[in-house]
XYZ file of C-alpha atoms in Angstrom:
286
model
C 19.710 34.631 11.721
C 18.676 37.172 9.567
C 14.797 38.375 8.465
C 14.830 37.034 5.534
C 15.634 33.465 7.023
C 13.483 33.896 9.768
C 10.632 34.685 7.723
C 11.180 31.359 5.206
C 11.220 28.985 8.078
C 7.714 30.659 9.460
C 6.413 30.702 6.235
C 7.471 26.725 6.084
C 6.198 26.114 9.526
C 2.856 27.725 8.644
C 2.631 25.321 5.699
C 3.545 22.334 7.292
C 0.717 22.997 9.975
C -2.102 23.769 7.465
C -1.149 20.845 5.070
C -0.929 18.264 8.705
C -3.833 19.738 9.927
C -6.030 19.155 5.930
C -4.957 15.780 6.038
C -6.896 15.131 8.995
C -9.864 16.263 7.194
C -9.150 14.847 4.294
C -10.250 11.314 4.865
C -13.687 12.333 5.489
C -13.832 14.515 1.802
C -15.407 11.704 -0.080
C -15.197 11.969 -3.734
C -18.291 10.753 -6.240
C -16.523 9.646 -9.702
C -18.828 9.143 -12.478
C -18.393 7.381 -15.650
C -20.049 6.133 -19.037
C -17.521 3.351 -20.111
C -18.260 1.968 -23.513
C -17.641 -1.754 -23.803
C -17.433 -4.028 -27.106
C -20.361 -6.267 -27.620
C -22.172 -5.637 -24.610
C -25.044 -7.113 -24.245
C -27.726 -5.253 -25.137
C -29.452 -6.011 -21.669
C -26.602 -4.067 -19.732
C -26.759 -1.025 -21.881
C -27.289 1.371 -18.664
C -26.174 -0.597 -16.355
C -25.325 1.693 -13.147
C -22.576 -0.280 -11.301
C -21.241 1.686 -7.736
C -17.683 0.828 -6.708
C -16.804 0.824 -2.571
C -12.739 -0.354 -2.289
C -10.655 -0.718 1.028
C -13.241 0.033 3.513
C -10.575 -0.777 5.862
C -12.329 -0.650 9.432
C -10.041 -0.169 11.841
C -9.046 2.259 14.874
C -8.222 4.879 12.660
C -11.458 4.582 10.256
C -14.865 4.121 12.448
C -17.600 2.319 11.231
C -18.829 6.597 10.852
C -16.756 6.897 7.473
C -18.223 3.554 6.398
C -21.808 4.614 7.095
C -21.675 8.013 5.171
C -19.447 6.419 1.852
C -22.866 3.662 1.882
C -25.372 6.480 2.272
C -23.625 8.231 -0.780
C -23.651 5.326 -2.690
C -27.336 4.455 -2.321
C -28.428 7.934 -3.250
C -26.558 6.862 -6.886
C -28.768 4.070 -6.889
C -26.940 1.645 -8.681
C -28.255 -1.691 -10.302
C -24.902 -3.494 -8.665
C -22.783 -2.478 -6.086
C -19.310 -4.113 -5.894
C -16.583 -4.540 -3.186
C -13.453 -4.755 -4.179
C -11.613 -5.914 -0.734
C -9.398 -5.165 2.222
C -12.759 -4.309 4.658
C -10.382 -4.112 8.047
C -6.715 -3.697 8.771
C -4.053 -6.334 10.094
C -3.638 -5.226 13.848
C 0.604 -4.999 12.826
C -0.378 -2.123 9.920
C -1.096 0.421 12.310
C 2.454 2.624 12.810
C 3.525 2.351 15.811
C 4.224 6.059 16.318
C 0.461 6.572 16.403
C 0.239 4.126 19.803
C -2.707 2.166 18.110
C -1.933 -0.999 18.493
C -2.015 -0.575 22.403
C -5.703 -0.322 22.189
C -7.217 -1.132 18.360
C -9.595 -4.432 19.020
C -9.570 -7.214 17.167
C -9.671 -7.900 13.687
C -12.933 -9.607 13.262
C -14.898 -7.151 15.936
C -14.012 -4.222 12.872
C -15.301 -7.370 10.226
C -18.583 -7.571 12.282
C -18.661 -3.698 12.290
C -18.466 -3.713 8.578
C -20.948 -6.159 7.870
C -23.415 -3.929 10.050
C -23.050 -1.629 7.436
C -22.842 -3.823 4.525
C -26.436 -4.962 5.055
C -27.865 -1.251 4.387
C -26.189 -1.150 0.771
C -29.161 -0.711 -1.608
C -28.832 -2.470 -5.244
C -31.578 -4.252 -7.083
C -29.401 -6.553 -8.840
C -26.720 -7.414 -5.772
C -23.609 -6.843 -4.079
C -20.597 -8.762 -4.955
C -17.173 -8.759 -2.701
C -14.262 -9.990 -3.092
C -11.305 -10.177 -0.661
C -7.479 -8.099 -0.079
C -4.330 -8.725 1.502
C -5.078 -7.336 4.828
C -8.952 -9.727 4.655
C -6.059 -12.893 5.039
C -4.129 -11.956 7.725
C -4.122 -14.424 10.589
C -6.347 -16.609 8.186
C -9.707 -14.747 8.945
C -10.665 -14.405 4.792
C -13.117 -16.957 4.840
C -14.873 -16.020 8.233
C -15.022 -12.310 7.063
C -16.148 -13.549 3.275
C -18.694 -15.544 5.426
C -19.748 -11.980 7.731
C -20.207 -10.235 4.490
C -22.306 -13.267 3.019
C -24.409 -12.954 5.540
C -25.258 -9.419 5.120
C -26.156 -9.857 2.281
C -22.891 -9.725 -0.365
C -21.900 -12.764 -2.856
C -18.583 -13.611 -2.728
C -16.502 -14.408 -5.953
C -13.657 -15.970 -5.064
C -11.880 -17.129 -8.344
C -15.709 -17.246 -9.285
C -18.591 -16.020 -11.559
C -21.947 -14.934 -11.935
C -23.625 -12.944 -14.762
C -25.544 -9.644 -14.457
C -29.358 -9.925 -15.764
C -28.027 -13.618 -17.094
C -25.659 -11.851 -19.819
C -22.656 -9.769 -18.646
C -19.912 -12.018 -16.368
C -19.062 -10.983 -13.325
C -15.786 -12.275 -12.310
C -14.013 -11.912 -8.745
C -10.730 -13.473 -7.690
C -8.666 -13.746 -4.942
C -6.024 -11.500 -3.828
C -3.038 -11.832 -6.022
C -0.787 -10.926 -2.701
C -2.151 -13.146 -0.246
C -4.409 -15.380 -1.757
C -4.303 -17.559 -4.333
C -4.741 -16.391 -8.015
C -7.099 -19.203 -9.820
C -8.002 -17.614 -12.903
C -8.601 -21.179 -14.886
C -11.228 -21.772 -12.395
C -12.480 -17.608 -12.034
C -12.849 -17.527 -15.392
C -14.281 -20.686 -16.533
C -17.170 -20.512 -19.201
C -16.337 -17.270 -20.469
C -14.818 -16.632 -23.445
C -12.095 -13.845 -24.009
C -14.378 -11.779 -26.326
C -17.383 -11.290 -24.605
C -17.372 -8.096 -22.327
C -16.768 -8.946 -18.466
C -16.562 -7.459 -15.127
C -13.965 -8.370 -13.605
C -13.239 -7.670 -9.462
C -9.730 -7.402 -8.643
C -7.952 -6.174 -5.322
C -4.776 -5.570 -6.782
C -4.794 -3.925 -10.212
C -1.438 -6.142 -10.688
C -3.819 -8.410 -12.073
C -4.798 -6.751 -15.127
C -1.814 -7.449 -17.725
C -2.315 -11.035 -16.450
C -5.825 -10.935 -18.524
C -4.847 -8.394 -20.847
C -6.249 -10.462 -23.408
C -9.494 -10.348 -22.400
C -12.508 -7.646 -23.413
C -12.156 -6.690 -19.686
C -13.440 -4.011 -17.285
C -11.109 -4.234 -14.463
C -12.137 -2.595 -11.117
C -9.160 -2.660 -8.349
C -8.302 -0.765 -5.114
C -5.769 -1.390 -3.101
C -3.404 1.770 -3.222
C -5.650 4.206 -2.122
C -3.982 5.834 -4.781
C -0.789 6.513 -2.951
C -2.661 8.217 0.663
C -0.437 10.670 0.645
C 1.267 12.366 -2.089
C 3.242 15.206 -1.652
C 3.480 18.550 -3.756
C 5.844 18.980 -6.220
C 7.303 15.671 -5.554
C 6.229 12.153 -7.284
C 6.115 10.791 -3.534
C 3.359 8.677 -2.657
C 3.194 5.691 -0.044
C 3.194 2.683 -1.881
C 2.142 -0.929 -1.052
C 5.054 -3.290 -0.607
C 4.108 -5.125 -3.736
C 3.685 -2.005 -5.517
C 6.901 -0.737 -5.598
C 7.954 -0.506 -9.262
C 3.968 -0.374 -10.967
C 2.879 2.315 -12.873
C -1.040 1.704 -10.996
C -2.155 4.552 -8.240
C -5.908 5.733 -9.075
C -8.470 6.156 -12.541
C -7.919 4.699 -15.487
C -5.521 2.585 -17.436
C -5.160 0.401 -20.620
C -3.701 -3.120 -20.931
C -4.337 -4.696 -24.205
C -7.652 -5.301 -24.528
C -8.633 -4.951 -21.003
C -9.417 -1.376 -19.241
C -8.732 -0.865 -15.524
C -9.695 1.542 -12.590
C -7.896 1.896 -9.570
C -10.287 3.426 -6.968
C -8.865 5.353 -4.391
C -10.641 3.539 -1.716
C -12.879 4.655 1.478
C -10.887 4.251 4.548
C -7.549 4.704 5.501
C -4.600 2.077 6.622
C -1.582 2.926 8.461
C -2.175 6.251 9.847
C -5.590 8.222 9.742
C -4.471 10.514 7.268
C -4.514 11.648 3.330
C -2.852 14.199 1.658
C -4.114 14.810 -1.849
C -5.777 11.605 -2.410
C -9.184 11.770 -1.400
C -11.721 8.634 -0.918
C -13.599 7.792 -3.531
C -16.885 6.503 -4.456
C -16.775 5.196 -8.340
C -19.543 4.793 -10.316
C -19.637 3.363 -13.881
C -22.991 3.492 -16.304
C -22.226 0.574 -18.885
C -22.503 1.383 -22.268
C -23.051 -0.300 -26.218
């Protein structure tokens, strides 16, 4: 084998070893993203509103309650009005890969739910905490005992349901359009299609599904690909993802706007590569 050869497959080695070895630190780089979104006919009561985003918390064996304490210590020093969760708090015990050898000895689901709502119940916002559920939350049929953990740490569920912020702006959370069941008749009754609304989605697959509406759309779900490799347009994708254009930050359908956050924790593996966890924060404006 000549130098020359020898050198290139040293030179590859060495940066296959750094980029493994950053995306085991990567997961613990938590990113702050901050945004003034400008909404039609807002009420004038929300102008300012400071609303923090926390997606796929996703407490498992491979992200300890640690990651979930630090991403809710962040977010209180923003000190948002509302703080919403926008689903998939654990992992299904089958998601782990079974190279890693975590399945032998990751506990059970709800013991990572109870874990989570430990945390949940240090979140500090004035005007409430609002969750809704993911795919992983229904595995095994444990959504409505972990909607009920989270409840009683102090987070309102909206489940193909509504509230309004300072009695103006809707709030608007469904179910997961993978697992659950999609009731937007029912999520969205009393609101018209002009008036500005929040509305909490898992999967961003929602959005062209209310592109009609004068929507803010905040999803999660593809931790905006986990891992995306460099000069490739590689990244893992959810099943149900497969041919959508929606990985992370912002996108327009119709009237509606939608961000993808790139979540806290990590599902499969405990890795990223170029797709760090995020903390989103968006300041409502006239």
């Amino acid at each position: 084998m000549s130098t020359h050869i020898r050198g290139a497959f040293k030179l590859f080695g060495a940066a296959f070893g750094a980029g493994f070895s950053y995306s085991l630190v990567e997961p613990y780089r938590l990113q702050i993203n901050a945004f003034d979104v400008e909404m039609p006919r807002l009420p004038s009561s929300c102008d300012g509103l400071k609303i923090a985003q926390l997606s796929d918390l996703h407490c498992s064996a491979i992200t300890p309650p640690a990651v979930l304490r630090r991403a809710i210590e962040k977010c209180n020093a923003l000190r948002p009005d509302v703080v919403v969760l926008t689903g998939d708090y654990v992992s299904r015990r089958d998601s782990y890969f079974r190279f890693t050898g975590v399945r032998r000895w990751a506990k059970p689901v709800m013991e990572y739910a109870e874990m989570v709502a430990r945390e949940i119940q240090k979140i500090h916002a004035p005007e409430g905490v609002f969750a809704v559920p993911g795919n992983h939350d229904h595995d095994d049929r444990n959504c409505n005992a972990i909607m009920e953990l989270l409840h009683d740490a102090g987070a309102v569920p909206l489940v193909n349901a509504s509230t309004r912020l300072r009695g103006d702006l809707p709030l608007v959370g469904v179910d997961d359009l993978r697992a659950g069941k999609l009731l937007l008749p029912q999520a969205f009754r009393g609101i018209s299609q002009d008036e500005a609304q929040i509305v909490l989605s898992h999967n961003p697959r929602v959005t062209p599904l209310i592109q009609h509406r004068n929507a803010l759309v905040l999803s999660g779900h593809t931790h905006a690909g986990q891992v995306h490799l460099p000069l490739t347009n590689f990244r893992m994708r959810p099943s149900d993802m497969s041919r959508s254009i929606y990985f992370q930050g912002w996108y327009a359908s119709g009237n509606a706007k939608l961000y993808v956050n790139s979540g806290v924790g990590s599902v499969h593996f405990p890795m990223r590569f170029r797709c760090p966890p995020e903390i989103s924060l968006f300041t409502l404006r006239m």
